[in-house]
Structures are given as structure tokens and as C-alpha cells.
Coordinates of C-alpha atoms and ligand atoms in Angstrom, one line a residue:
X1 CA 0.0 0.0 0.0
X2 CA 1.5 3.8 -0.8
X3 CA 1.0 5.7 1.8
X4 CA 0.5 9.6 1.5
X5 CA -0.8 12.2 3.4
X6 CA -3.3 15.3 3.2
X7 CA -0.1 17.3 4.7
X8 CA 2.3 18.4 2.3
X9 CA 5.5 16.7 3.0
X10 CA 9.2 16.9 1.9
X11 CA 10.7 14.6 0.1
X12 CA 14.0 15.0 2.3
X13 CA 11.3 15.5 5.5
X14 CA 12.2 13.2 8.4
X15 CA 8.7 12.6 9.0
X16 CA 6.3 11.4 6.2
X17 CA 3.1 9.5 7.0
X18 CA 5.6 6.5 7.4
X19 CA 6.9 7.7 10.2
X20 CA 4.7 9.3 12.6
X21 CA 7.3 9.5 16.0
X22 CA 5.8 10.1 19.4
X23 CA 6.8 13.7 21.7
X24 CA 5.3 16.0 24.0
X25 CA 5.0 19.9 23.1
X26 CA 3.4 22.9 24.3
X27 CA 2.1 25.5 22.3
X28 CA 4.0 28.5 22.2
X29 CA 1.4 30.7 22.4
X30 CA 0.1 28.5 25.6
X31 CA -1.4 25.8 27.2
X32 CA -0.2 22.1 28.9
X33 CA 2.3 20.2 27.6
X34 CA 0.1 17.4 25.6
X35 CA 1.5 14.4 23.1
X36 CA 1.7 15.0 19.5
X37 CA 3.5 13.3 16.2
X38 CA 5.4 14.9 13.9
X39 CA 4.3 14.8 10.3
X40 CA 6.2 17.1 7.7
X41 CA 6.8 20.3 9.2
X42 CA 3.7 20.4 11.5
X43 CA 3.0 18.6 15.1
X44 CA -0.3 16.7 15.1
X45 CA -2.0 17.3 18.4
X46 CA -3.5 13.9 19.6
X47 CA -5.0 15.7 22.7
X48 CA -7.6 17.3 20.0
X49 CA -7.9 14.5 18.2
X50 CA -8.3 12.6 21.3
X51 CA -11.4 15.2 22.5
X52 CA -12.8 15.1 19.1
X53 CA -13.7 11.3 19.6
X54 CA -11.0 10.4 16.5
X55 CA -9.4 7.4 18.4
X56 CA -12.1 5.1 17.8
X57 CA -10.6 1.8 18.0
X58 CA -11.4 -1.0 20.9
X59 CA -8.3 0.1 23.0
X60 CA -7.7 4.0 22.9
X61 CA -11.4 4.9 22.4
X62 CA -11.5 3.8 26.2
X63 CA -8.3 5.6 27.1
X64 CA -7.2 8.8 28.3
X65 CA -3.5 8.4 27.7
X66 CA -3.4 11.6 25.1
X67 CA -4.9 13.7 27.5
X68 CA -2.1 13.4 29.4
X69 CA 1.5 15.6 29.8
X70 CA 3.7 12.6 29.6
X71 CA 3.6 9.7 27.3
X72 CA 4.4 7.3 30.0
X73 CA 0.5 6.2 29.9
X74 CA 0.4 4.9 26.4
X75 CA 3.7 2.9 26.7
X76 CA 2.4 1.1 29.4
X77 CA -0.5 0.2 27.5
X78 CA 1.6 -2.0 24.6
X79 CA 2.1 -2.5 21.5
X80 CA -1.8 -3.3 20.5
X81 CA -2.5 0.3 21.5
X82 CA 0.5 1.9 20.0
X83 CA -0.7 -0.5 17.0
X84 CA -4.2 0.8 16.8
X85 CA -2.7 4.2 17.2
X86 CA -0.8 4.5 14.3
X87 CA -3.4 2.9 12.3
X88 CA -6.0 5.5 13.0
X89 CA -3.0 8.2 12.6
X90 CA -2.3 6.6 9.3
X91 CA -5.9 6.3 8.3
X92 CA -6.7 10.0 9.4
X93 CA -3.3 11.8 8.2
X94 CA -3.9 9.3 4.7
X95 CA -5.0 12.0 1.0
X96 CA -8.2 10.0 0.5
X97 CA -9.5 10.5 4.0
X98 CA -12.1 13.5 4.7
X99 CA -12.2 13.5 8.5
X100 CA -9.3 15.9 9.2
X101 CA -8.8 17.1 6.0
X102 CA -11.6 18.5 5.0
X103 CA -12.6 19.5 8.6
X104 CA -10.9 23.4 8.6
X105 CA -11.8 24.1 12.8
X106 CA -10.0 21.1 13.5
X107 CA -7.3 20.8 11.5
X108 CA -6.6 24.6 13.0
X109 CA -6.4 23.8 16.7
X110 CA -4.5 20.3 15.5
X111 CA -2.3 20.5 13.0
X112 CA 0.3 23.1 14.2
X113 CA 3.5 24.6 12.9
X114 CA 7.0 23.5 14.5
X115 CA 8.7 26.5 14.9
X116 CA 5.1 27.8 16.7
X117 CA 5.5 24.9 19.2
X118 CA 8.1 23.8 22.5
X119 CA 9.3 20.1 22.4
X120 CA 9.6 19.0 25.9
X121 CA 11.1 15.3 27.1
X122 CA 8.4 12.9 26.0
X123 CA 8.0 10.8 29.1
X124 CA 8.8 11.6 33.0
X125 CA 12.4 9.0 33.2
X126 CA 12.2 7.1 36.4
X127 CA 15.5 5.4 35.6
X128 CA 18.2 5.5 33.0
X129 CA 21.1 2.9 32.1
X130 CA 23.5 3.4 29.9
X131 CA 25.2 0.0 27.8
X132 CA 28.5 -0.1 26.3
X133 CA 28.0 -2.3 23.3
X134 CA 29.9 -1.2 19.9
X135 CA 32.8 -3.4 19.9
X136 CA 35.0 -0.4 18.1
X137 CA 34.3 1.9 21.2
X138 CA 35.4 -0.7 23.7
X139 CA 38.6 -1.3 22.6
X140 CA 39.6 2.1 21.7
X141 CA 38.2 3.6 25.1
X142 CA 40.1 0.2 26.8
X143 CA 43.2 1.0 24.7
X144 CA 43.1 4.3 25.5
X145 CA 42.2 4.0 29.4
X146 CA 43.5 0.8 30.4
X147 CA 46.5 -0.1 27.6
X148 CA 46.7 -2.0 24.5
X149 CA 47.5 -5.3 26.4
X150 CA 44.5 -6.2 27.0
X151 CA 41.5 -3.5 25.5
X152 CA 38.3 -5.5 25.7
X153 CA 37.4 -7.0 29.4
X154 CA 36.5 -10.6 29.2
X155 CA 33.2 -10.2 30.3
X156 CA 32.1 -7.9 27.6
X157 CA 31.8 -10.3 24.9
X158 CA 29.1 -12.2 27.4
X159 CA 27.2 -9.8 28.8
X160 CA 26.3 -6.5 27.3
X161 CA 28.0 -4.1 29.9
X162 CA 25.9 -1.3 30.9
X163 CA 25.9 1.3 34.2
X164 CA 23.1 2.8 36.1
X165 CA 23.2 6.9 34.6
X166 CA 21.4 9.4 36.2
X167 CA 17.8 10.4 35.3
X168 CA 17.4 13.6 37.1
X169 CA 19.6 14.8 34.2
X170 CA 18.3 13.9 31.3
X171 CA 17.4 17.5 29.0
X172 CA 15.8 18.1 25.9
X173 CA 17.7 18.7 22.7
X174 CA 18.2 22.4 22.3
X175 CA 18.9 22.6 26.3
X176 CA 22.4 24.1 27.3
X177 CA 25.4 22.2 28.9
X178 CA 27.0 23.9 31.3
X179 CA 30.9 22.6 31.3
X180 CA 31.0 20.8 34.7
X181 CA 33.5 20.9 37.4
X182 CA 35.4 18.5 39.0
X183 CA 38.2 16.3 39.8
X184 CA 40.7 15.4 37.4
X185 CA 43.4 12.5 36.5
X186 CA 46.5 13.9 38.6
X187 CA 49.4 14.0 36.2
X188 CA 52.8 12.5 36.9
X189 CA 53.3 12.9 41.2
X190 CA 51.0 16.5 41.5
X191 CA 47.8 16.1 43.2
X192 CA 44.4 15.5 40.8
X193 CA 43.2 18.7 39.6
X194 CA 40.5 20.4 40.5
X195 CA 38.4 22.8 38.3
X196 CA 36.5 23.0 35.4
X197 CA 36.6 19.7 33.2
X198 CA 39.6 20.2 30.2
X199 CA 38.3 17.2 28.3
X200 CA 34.5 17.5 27.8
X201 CA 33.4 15.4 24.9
X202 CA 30.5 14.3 23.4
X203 CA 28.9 10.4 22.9
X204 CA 26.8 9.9 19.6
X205 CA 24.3 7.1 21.1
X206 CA 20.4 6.6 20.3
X207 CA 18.8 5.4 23.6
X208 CA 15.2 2.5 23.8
X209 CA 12.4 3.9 25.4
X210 CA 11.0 1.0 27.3
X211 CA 6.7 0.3 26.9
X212 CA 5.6 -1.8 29.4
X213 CA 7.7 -2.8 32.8
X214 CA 8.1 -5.9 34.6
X215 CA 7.3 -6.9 38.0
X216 CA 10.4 -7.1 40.4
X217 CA 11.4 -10.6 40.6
X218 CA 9.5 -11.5 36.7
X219 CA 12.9 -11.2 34.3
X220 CA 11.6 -10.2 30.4
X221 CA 12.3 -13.1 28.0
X222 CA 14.7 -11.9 25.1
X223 CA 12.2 -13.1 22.6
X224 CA 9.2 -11.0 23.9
X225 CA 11.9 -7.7 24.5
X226 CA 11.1 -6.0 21.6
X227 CA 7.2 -6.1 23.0
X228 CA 8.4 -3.5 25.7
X229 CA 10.7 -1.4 23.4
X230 CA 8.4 1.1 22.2
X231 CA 10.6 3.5 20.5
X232 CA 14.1 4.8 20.1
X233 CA 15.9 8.2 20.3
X234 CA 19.0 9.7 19.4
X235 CA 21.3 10.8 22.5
X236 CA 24.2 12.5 23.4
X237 CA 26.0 10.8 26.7
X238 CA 28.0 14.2 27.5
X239 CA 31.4 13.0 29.3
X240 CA 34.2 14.6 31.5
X241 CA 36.7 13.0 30.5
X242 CA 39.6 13.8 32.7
X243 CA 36.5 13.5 35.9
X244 CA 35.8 10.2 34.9
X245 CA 39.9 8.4 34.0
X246 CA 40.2 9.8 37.8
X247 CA 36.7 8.6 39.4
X248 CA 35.5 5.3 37.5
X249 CA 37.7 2.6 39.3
X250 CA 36.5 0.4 41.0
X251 CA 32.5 1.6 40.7
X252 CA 32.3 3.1 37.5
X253 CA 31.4 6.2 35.9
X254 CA 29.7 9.0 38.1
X255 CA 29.8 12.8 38.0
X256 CA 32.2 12.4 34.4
X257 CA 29.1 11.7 33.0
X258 CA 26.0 12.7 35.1
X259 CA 26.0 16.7 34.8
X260 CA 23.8 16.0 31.6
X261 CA 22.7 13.4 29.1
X262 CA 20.3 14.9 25.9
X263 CA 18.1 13.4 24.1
X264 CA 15.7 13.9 21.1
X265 CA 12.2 14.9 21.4
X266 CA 11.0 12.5 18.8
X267 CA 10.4 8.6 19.6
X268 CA 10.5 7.2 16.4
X269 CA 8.9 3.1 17.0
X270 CA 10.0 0.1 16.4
X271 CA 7.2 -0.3 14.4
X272 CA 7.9 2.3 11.9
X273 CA 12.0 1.1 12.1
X274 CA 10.4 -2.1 11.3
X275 CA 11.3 -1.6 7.2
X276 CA 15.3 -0.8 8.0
X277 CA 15.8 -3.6 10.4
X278 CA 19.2 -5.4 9.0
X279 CA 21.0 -8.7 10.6
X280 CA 22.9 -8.4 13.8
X281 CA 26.2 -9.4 13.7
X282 CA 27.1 -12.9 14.4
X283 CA 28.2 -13.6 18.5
X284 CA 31.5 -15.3 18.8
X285 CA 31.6 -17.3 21.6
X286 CA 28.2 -18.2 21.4
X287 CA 25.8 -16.0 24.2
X288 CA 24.5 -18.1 27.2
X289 CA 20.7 -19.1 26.1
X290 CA 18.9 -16.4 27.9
X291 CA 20.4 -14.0 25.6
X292 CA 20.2 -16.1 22.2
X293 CA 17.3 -14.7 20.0
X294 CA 14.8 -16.7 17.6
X295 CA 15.1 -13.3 15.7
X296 CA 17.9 -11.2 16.0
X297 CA 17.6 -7.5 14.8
X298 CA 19.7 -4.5 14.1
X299 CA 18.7 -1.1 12.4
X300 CA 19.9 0.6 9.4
X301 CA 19.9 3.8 11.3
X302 CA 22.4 6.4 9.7
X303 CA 24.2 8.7 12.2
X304 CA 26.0 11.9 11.8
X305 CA 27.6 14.4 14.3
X306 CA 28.2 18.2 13.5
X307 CA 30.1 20.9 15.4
X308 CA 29.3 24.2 15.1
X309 CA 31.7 26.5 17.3
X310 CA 30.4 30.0 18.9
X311 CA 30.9 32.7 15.8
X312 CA 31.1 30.4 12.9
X313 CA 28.0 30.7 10.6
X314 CA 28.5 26.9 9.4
X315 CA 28.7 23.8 11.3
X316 CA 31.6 20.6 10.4
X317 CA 31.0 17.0 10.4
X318 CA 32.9 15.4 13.3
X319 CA 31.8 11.8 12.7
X320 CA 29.2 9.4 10.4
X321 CA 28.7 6.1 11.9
X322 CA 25.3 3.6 12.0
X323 CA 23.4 2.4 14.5
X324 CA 24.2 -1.1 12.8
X325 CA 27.8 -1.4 14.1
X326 CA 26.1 -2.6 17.6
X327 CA 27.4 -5.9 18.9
X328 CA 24.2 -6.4 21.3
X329 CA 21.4 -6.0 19.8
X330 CA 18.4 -3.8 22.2
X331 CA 16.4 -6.8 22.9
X332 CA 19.6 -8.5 24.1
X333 CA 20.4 -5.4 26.6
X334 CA 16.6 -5.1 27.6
X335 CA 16.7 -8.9 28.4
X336 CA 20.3 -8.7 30.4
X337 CA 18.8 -5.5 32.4
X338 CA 15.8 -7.6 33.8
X339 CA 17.8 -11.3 33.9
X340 CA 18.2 -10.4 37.8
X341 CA 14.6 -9.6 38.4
X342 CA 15.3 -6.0 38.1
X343 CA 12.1 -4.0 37.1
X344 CA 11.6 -1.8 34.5
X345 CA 8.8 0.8 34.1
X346 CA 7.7 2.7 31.3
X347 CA 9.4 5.5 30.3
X348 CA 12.7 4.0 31.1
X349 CA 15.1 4.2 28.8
X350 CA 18.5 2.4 28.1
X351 CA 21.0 4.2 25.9
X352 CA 22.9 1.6 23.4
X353 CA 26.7 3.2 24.5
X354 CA 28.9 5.3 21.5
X355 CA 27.9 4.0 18.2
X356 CA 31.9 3.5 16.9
X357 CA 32.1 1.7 13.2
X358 CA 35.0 0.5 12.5
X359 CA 36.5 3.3 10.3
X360 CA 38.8 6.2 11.6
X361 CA 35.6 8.4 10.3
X362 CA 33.1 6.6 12.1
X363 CA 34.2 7.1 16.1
X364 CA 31.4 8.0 18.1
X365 CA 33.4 10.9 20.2
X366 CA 36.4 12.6 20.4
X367 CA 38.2 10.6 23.2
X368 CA 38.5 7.9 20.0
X369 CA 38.8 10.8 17.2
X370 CA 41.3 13.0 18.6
X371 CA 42.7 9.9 20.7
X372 CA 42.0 11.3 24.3
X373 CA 43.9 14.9 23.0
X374 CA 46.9 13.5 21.1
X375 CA 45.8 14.1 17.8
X376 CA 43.8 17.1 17.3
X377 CA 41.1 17.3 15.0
X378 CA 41.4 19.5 11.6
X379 CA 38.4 20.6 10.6
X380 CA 36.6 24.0 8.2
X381 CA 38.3 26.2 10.1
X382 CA 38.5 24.9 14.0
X383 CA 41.4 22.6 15.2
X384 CA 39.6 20.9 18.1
X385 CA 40.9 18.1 21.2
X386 CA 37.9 18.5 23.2
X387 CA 34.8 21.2 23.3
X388 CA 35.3 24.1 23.9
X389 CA 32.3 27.1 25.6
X390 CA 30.4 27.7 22.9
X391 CA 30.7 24.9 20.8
X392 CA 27.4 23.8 19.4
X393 CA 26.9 19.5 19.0
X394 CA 24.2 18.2 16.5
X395 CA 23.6 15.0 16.5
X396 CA 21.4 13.2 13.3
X397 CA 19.5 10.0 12.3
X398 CA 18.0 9.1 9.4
X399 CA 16.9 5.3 8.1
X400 CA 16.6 6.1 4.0
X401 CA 13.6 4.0 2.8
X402 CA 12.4 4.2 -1.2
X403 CA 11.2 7.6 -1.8
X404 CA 11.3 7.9 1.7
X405 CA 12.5 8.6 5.1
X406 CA 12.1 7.5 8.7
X407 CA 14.2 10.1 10.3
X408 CA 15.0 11.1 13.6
X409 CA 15.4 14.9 13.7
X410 CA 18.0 16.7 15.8
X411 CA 19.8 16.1 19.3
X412 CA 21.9 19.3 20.2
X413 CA 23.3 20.9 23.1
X414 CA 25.9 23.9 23.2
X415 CA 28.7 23.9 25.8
X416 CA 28.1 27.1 28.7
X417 CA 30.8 27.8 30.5
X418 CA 31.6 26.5 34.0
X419 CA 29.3 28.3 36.5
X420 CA 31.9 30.4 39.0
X421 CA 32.2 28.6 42.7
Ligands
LIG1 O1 35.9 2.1 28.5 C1 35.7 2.9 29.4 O2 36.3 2.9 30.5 C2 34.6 3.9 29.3 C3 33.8 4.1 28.3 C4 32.8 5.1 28.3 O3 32.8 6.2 28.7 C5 31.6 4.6 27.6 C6 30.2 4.7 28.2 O4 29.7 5.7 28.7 C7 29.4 3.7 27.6 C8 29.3 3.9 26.1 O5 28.9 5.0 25.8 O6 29.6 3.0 25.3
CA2 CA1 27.9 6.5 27.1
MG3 MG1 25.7 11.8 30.5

């Protein structure tokens, strides 16, 4: 079936009728934050359509979840109502349909302009883990922290390694990062340092947004994972460096990394990845059986990260990877997360770690690009090590379908400088 929409769309548009991700918004002339999907260059308002009476399937006809200022309400619900959802968004965005389209009062108060609307974080994040599963990103980070002897832990090709992040700090894209303070990797036999952070970097990541927990105790089989994945984002695992080299052993990272993690404001679903999903890579050794899959996917999910520095009027490509270069796949990490009894609940999310390829192009972060400082990046006019105040990160994901795309939008951030003690 060829899908196509009422709304005028761009060819190049991230978000065709194919798409339709999942955010939160309020109006910018006023009014409660409310869910919407993105379609073109307008945000469709599911809080109207929702009063209007529009969701009149079996599940959502019943529900109040897009009255609500979160969208933690309809990921609990599962996929059947995120299924009947897009199906009546599809159905009621689709040329041939006269219920929106030709209805001008409603399409008024629900089809609004981007730019005439706030993206907020889509769902209130209880908890937030972060994984560590490209392959390329281990070893470099292991070369480059722990020696070339030995790179990659044992465990790592076993379990997919992962750390608990912090929620509470968790920020829009578009939300400023102010350069956090701390203390640094002593060098040689002076004491560590102490002061703002001289090796802030960046992590290009995309994060699952989990759909329906698990009771504590009750671990998620890996073959019914992808039934509590609702959707995925792109993210940006801001990291102190020099904070972290000094604070991570024995416990792990802590205040390198939890002074701000941003995401996108778009949940793009598994269901609308489901055309781009691509083989995972073959496991060798072999995983223990409560991580091997019947099915085991990956995404065709193409990344890129741009730097635009305070002043300049253009921004540089620091990196181009894809969210295919994962070793574990989701599934696998959402499986591993719960194998303890440890509960999820919806709105979660999981981040996958730095999406490395294998290319000196492709490094998720300039630790690995600029080799923790050695080798400084030459780019359009900047030489860079690490950020610097003002530097602007923009983060992109797009899945290129015929004719088509299932894009991601933007994740950005620009660097503030330290806040004075
Ligand atoms: O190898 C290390 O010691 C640390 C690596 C990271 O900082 C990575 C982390 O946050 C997980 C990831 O993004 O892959
Ligand atoms: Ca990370
Ligand atoms: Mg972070």
C-alpha cells in the first residue's frame, strides 16, 4: 500500500506518513504540555484529536493516555494500543480520508506549525542505564584508558556491559550544557586537579524507550523484548573525560558523565524502524541461552555528528557512523537488564553506549577521534581536542527507505561555561 498524506511533505522530510514518531509539546502561544506526532513540518496534536472522539478503535477509544502531559500512559499500554494508534494516525493523516482534511476548525487547533511549538522530554524517566555495546568503542576507550594489552574486558563479549546513569539529568535537545566541574586525573606525582573539566566530549548514542515494565522478581524473556521497546531516540552521553579516567575505578562512571545526558524529542517506533531492520552481527563465543534470540535484529539507522563552534556561521561533520555497528542488539540489553529480576517501568530508557564503526571516520566521540587529545582534530576552520564554551553538537539520524524517510530529527546541546564557585 502507498501511503501519502493530506499534509504536504518533503521529500527530504524526516517525517512522512511512514513515520509518525511520538513527543510532547506545548504550544508556544500556551497551554499544557500534551503528546503530539510529527508529520512534515507540523505537530499533530493527539490531545484534540483525542477530544474530538478520533481514536475510535477498541483500545484507545476507552483511554485517556493523550490527554495526558507525559507519554508514559500509552507505553504502558503495549504494543496493541500503539498498533491501533498508528493505524488511525495513518488512516486519518492518509489523501483519501475526509475527516481531518476536510474538517478546517479542527485541522486549526490540531495541526500546528513546528517552529510555533516547545518540544519537551516525551516521558517523565524514572531510571536511566546506559550500555556499552559497539565493539570499536570498547577497545579504543580500553586501549586508551587501560592499555593496548588487553583492551576489551572478558566479560564484555558475554554480557552487554551497561551502568546505572542518572535520570534527574536527562534534558531536551536544544537545552544548554553547562561545562561541569570536578576532579581530574592527577598528572605525573601532582595532586588530581580540580576545576572545570579540560576534556569534555561528546557520545553519539540513540537510547530504547521501554513500553511496558516488569514486576520485580519476573525477568523479560529476550524473545518478547522487543514487545516492551516502544521506541528509540538519538542521544548525546555528554562525558568529562579527565572526571571520569580519575573517578571510574572500582565503581564506574559517576559525576564524568552525570552533569547532563540529551536526548531527542522524537520517539521514532519500532514499528515504523520495522522496514530498515538489517541482521545483527554474528556472537562469537556463542551468548548463554537467555540472551540467544529466535530473531535477532539491528537497524539501518544512519548517524552523523556536526560541530558548530560559537561565531562560525557553518557547522563541520565530526563523525558518520550507524546504528548497525552494535554488537548487542536492544532486545539483548533489555533482556540482560531484567535477567536479575530488576524491574523496568515505562518510560525507562537504556542508551545503546557510542555508536563507533569500524572506520577512523566513524568514532562515536572525540576521546577515540582525537585519541584522548593527542591528535587534534582539523576541521573547516577549528582545530579541536575536546569542546570548547560555545561549541554547538548536533547530532542526526535518518533510516533512507524508497522515496522515503524515517528520520530522527535533531539532538543538540551547546557547551556554557563552568558556572563560578
Ligand atoms: O571504556 C571505558 O572505560 C569507558 C567508556 C565510556 O565512557 C563509555 C560509556 O559511557 C558507555 C558507552 O557509551 O559506550
Ligand atoms: Ca555512554
Ligand atoms: Mg551523560
Amino acid at each position: 500500500m502507498v501511503l501519502k498524506s493530506f499534509v504536504e511533505v518533503h521529500p527530504d522530510s524526516h517525517f512522512p506518513i511512514e513515520n509518525l514518531p511520538y513527543g510532547v509539546f506545548k504550544p508556544l502561544q500556551g497551554g499544557e504540555p500534551r503528546p503530539g506526532v510529527a508529520i512534515g513540518d507540523y505537530v499533530l496534536d493527539l490531545s484534540a484529536l483525542s477530544s474530538a472522539g478520533l481514536f475510535d478503535g477498541p483500545i484507545l477509544s476507552k483511554s485517556d493516555c493523550f490527554l495526558q502531559p507525559s507519554l508514559n500512559k500509552l507505553l504502558g499500554m503495549g504494543r496493541p494500543a500503539w498498533k491501533e494508534a498508528r493505524a488511525t494516525l495513518q488512516k486519518l493523516l492518509s489523501f483519501d480520508n475526509p475527516t481531518l482534511r476536510d474538517n478546517s476548525s479542527l485541522r486549526a487547533k490540531s495541526l500546528l506549525p513546528m517552529d510555533k511549538v516547545q518540544m519537551l522530554l516525551p516521558t517523565v524517566i524514572g531510571d536511566y542505564t546506559d550500555f556499552f555495546s559497539s565493539l570499536h568503542h570498547a577497545k579504543n576507550c580500553g586501549t586508551i584508558f587501560r592499555g593496548p594489552e588487553n583492551p576489551i574486558p572478558p566479560n564484555w563479549f558475554h554480557l552487554p556491559i551497561a551502568y546505572h546513569g542518572r535520570a534527574s539529568s536527562i534534558v531536551i535537545s536544544g537545552t544548554d550544557i553547562i561545562r561541569p566541574r570536578g576532579q581530574g586525573h592527577p598528572m605525573g606525582n601532582s595532586p588530581p586537579y580540580f576545576g572545570p573539566s579540560q576534556k569534555l566530549d561528546f557520545e553519539l548514542e540513540m537510547a530504547a524507550v521501554v513500553g511496558p515494565g516488569n514486576e520485580l522478581g519476573k525477568p523479560i524473556d529476550v524473545n518478547e523484548a522487543a514487545d516492551h521497546i516502544f521506541g528509540l531516540v538519538l542521544m548525546n552521553d555528554w562525558s568529562a573525560r579527565d572526571i571520569q579516567a580519575w573517578e571510574y575505578v572500582p565503581l564506574g562512571p559517576f559525576l564524568g558523565k552525570s552533569f547532563g545526558t540529551t536526548i531527542s524529542p522524537w520517539i521514532v517506533t519500532l514499528d515504523a524502524l520495522e522496514p530498515f531492520v538489517c541482521d545483527a552481527p554474528k556472537q562469537e563465543p556463542h551468548p548463554l541461552p537467555y540472551l540467544v534470540e529466535k530473531i535477532s535484529k539491528n537497524y539501518d539507522i544512519s548517524l552523523e555528528v556536526q560541530i558548530k563552534p560559537a561565531g562560525l556561521e557553518h557547522s563541520s561533520v565530526l563523525t558518520r557512523s550507524n546504528f548497525n555497528h552494535l554488537y548487542w542488539t536492544v532486545t539483548q540489553q533489555l533482556a540482560h537488564h531484567t535477567i536479575n529480576g530488576c524491574n523496568l517501568r515505562p518510560g525507562d530508557i537504556f542508551g545503546s553506549g557510542t555508536i563507533s564503526g569500524p572506520e577512523p571516520e566513524s568514532l562515536g566521540c572525540l576521546l577515540e577521534l582525537t585519541w584522548n587529545g593527542q591528535k587534534p582534530l582539523v576541521l573547516d576552520g577549528v582545530t579541536r581536542k575536546f569542546l570548547e564554551d560555545g561549541d554547538e553538537v548536533i547530532i542526526t539520524g535518518c533510516c533512507k527507505g524508497n522515496g522515503y524517510n524515517v528520520g530522527f530529527g535533531t539532538c543538540s546541546g551547546k557547551i556554557l561555561p563552568a558556572t563560578p564557585l
